[in-house]
Amino acid sequence: HVQLVESGGGTVQAGESMRLSCTASGYTANMNCMAWFRQAPGQAREGVAVKCTEDSRPFYSDSAEGRFTIFKDLAKNMLYLQMNSLKPEDTAMYYCAADPGLVTAFQALAVVPDFGYRGQGTQVTVS
């Protein structure tokens, strides 16, 4: 079993930056992919960024490409999402997710919201 706990959300102004953190615990050794997805009120869940061991590079949604960076600290069992140049449309609940499925990051991005494990979410508001 895997537990994921997000932190780092809050309220910022447009153009500012924010870093989200995800603490992973439990049996994380076989989690091939780790990712972030978000959901705004009244909207569908959207995969934002994913990093899988089957790929050397992460993949991002079109809305995140060039502004967001996903990275891990394996020693600390942490996953991060660095978000720069934030826009009001980035306002959403952000979730950390993990899955043991053996797919590439490109394949995984579309199904990140359906990953086997996810955290409780952290709210990001951009005004």
Short mmCIF file of the C-alpha atoms (twelve columns), coordinates in Angstrom:
data_MODEL
# 
_entry.id   MODEL 
# 
loop_
_atom_site.group_PDB 
_atom_site.id 
_atom_site.type_symbol 
_atom_site.label_atom_id 
_atom_site.label_alt_id 
_atom_site.label_comp_id 
_atom_site.label_asym_id 
_atom_site.label_seq_id 
_atom_site.Cartn_x 
_atom_site.Cartn_y 
_atom_site.Cartn_z 
_atom_site.pdbx_PDB_model_num 
ATOM 1   C CA . HIS A 1   0.000   0.000  0.000   1 
ATOM 2   C CA . VAL A 2   1.171   3.538  -0.816  1 
ATOM 3   C CA . GLN A 3   0.310   6.781  0.933   1 
ATOM 4   C CA . LEU A 4   0.678   10.171 -0.728  1 
ATOM 5   C CA . VAL A 5   0.402   13.504 1.065   1 
ATOM 6   C CA . GLU A 6   0.540   16.816 -0.790  1 
ATOM 7   C CA . SER A 7   1.597   20.165 0.612   1 
ATOM 8   C CA . GLY A 8   2.610   23.611 -0.586  1 
ATOM 9   C CA . GLY A 9   -0.640  24.956 -1.990  1 
ATOM 10  C CA . GLY A 10  -1.992  28.406 -1.299  1 
ATOM 11  C CA . THR A 11  -2.886  31.675 -2.962  1 
ATOM 12  C CA . VAL A 12  -0.563  33.604 -5.250  1 
ATOM 13  C CA . GLN A 13  -0.892  36.351 -7.800  1 
ATOM 14  C CA . ALA A 14  -0.686  35.777 -11.537 1 
ATOM 15  C CA . GLY A 15  2.898   35.545 -12.715 1 
ATOM 16  C CA . GLU A 16  4.237   34.219 -9.439  1 
ATOM 17  C CA . SER A 17  5.662   30.777 -8.701  1 
ATOM 18  C CA . MET A 18  4.743   27.964 -6.350  1 
ATOM 19  C CA . ARG A 19  6.206   24.573 -5.526  1 
ATOM 20  C CA . LEU A 20  4.017   21.652 -4.531  1 
ATOM 21  C CA . SER A 21  5.442   18.722 -2.601  1 
ATOM 22  C CA . CYS A 22  4.258   15.139 -2.283  1 
ATOM 23  C CA . THR A 23  5.495   12.857 0.452   1 
ATOM 24  C CA . ALA A 24  5.311   9.188  -0.505  1 
ATOM 25  C CA . SER A 25  5.372   6.381  2.037   1 
ATOM 26  C CA . GLY A 26  4.669   2.686  2.098   1 
ATOM 27  C CA . TYR A 27  5.645   0.296  -0.673  1 
ATOM 28  C CA . THR A 28  6.769   2.858  -3.245  1 
ATOM 29  C CA . ALA A 29  9.567   0.802  -4.804  1 
ATOM 30  C CA . ASN A 30  7.366   -0.569 -7.595  1 
ATOM 31  C CA . MET A 31  5.652   2.696  -8.482  1 
ATOM 32  C CA . ASN A 32  6.729   3.082  -12.093 1 
ATOM 33  C CA . CYS A 33  4.978   6.394  -12.644 1 
ATOM 34  C CA . MET A 34  4.436   9.357  -10.367 1 
ATOM 35  C CA . ALA A 35  2.435   12.341 -11.451 1 
ATOM 36  C CA . TRP A 36  0.337   15.388 -10.723 1 
ATOM 37  C CA . PHE A 37  -3.203  16.047 -11.861 1 
ATOM 38  C CA . ARG A 38  -5.647  18.816 -11.069 1 
ATOM 39  C CA . GLN A 39  -9.339  19.482 -10.957 1 
ATOM 40  C CA . ALA A 40  -11.029 22.862 -11.025 1 
ATOM 41  C CA . PRO A 41  -14.648 23.269 -9.880  1 
ATOM 42  C CA . GLY A 42  -17.026 22.038 -12.536 1 
ATOM 43  C CA . GLN A 43  -14.243 20.767 -14.758 1 
ATOM 44  C CA . ALA A 44  -12.816 17.372 -15.589 1 
ATOM 45  C CA . ARG A 45  -9.651  16.113 -13.975 1 
ATOM 46  C CA . GLU A 46  -6.562  16.917 -16.000 1 
ATOM 47  C CA . GLY A 47  -3.199  15.190 -15.979 1 
ATOM 48  C CA . VAL A 48  -0.589  17.926 -15.595 1 
ATOM 49  C CA . ALA A 49  2.784   16.193 -15.407 1 
ATOM 50  C CA . VAL A 50  4.064   12.643 -15.181 1 
ATOM 51  C CA . LYS A 51  7.420   10.985 -14.718 1 
ATOM 52  C CA . CYS A 52  7.888   7.265  -15.288 1 
ATOM 53  C CA . THR A 53  10.909  5.025  -14.933 1 
ATOM 54  C CA . GLU A 54  10.165  3.648  -18.414 1 
ATOM 55  C CA . ASP A 55  11.054  7.060  -19.833 1 
ATOM 56  C CA . SER A 56  14.077  9.289  -19.488 1 
ATOM 57  C CA . ARG A 57  11.977  12.426 -19.679 1 
ATOM 58  C CA . PRO A 58  8.743   13.588 -18.101 1 
ATOM 59  C CA . PHE A 59  5.666   14.605 -20.040 1 
ATOM 60  C CA . TYR A 60  3.417   17.606 -19.516 1 
ATOM 61  C CA . SER A 61  -0.008  18.745 -20.575 1 
ATOM 62  C CA . ASP A 62  -0.090  21.508 -23.145 1 
ATOM 63  C CA . SER A 63  -1.166  23.950 -20.441 1 
ATOM 64  C CA . ALA A 64  1.795   23.019 -18.223 1 
ATOM 65  C CA . GLU A 65  4.507   22.645 -20.852 1 
ATOM 66  C CA . GLY A 66  7.224   25.266 -20.439 1 
ATOM 67  C CA . ARG A 67  5.935   26.527 -17.094 1 
ATOM 68  C CA . PHE A 68  5.777   23.481 -14.807 1 
ATOM 69  C CA . THR A 69  8.530   21.052 -13.862 1 
ATOM 70  C CA . ILE A 70  8.058   17.682 -12.174 1 
ATOM 71  C CA . PHE A 71  10.975  16.175 -10.322 1 
ATOM 72  C CA . LYS A 72  11.789  13.656 -7.628  1 
ATOM 73  C CA . ASP A 73  14.071  13.450 -4.639  1 
ATOM 74  C CA . LEU A 74  14.543  9.711  -4.363  1 
ATOM 75  C CA . ALA A 75  16.513  9.939  -1.137  1 
ATOM 76  C CA . LYS A 76  13.600  11.682 0.572   1 
ATOM 77  C CA . ASN A 77  10.842  9.786  -1.292  1 
ATOM 78  C CA . MET A 78  9.451   13.121 -2.426  1 
ATOM 79  C CA . LEU A 79  7.804   14.306 -5.633  1 
ATOM 80  C CA . TYR A 80  7.621   17.980 -6.528  1 
ATOM 81  C CA . LEU A 81  5.831   20.211 -8.987  1 
ATOM 82  C CA . GLN A 82  7.503   23.539 -9.610  1 
ATOM 83  C CA . MET A 83  4.997   25.929 -11.160 1 
ATOM 84  C CA . ASN A 84  6.160   29.202 -12.685 1 
ATOM 85  C CA . SER A 85  4.329   32.027 -14.428 1 
ATOM 86  C CA . LEU A 86  1.078   30.964 -12.823 1 
ATOM 87  C CA . LYS A 87  -2.194  32.020 -14.414 1 
ATOM 88  C CA . PRO A 88  -5.702  32.323 -12.971 1 
ATOM 89  C CA . GLU A 89  -6.709  29.301 -15.058 1 
ATOM 90  C CA . ASP A 90  -4.226  27.217 -13.066 1 
ATOM 91  C CA . THR A 91  -6.529  27.557 -10.066 1 
ATOM 92  C CA . ALA A 92  -7.536  24.038 -9.010  1 
ATOM 93  C CA . MET A 93  -7.097  21.287 -6.483  1 
ATOM 94  C CA . TYR A 94  -3.819  19.551 -7.253  1 
ATOM 95  C CA . TYR A 95  -3.278  15.885 -6.555  1 
ATOM 96  C CA . CYS A 96  -0.201  13.702 -6.406  1 
ATOM 97  C CA . ALA A 97  -0.659  10.254 -7.945  1 
ATOM 98  C CA . ALA A 98  1.307   7.044  -8.384  1 
ATOM 99  C CA . ASP A 99  0.883   3.784  -10.266 1 
ATOM 100 C CA . PRO A 100 2.927   0.617  -10.763 1 
ATOM 101 C CA . GLY A 101 1.796   0.163  -14.373 1 
ATOM 102 C CA . LEU A 102 4.582   -0.356 -16.864 1 
ATOM 103 C CA . VAL A 103 3.885   2.354  -19.395 1 
ATOM 104 C CA . THR A 104 5.784   5.283  -20.772 1 
ATOM 105 C CA . ALA A 105 5.192   8.789  -19.478 1 
ATOM 106 C CA . PHE A 106 3.664   9.714  -22.835 1 
ATOM 107 C CA . GLN A 107 1.110   6.907  -22.489 1 
ATOM 108 C CA . ALA A 108 0.488   7.635  -18.830 1 
ATOM 109 C CA . LEU A 109 -0.329  11.332 -19.057 1 
ATOM 110 C CA . ALA A 110 -3.862  10.754 -20.319 1 
ATOM 111 C CA . VAL A 111 -4.708  8.364  -17.492 1 
ATOM 112 C CA . VAL A 112 -2.991  10.066 -14.566 1 
ATOM 113 C CA . PRO A 113 -6.316  10.891 -12.853 1 
ATOM 114 C CA . ASP A 114 -7.074  7.155  -12.799 1 
ATOM 115 C CA . PHE A 115 -3.785  6.096  -11.241 1 
ATOM 116 C CA . GLY A 116 -4.048  3.517  -8.496  1 
ATOM 117 C CA . TYR A 117 -2.906  5.815  -5.686  1 
ATOM 118 C CA . ARG A 118 -3.499  9.491  -5.037  1 
ATOM 119 C CA . GLY A 119 -3.314  11.973 -2.188  1 
ATOM 120 C CA . GLN A 120 -5.998  14.155 -0.651  1 
ATOM 121 C CA . GLY A 121 -5.038  17.178 -2.737  1 
ATOM 122 C CA . THR A 122 -3.810  20.698 -2.073  1 
ATOM 123 C CA . GLN A 123 -5.590  23.842 -3.252  1 
ATOM 124 C CA . VAL A 124 -3.840  26.278 -5.562  1 
ATOM 125 C CA . THR A 125 -5.492  29.635 -6.165  1 
ATOM 126 C CA . VAL A 126 -4.095  32.186 -8.601  1 
ATOM 127 C CA . SER A 127 -5.660  35.642 -8.531  1 
# 
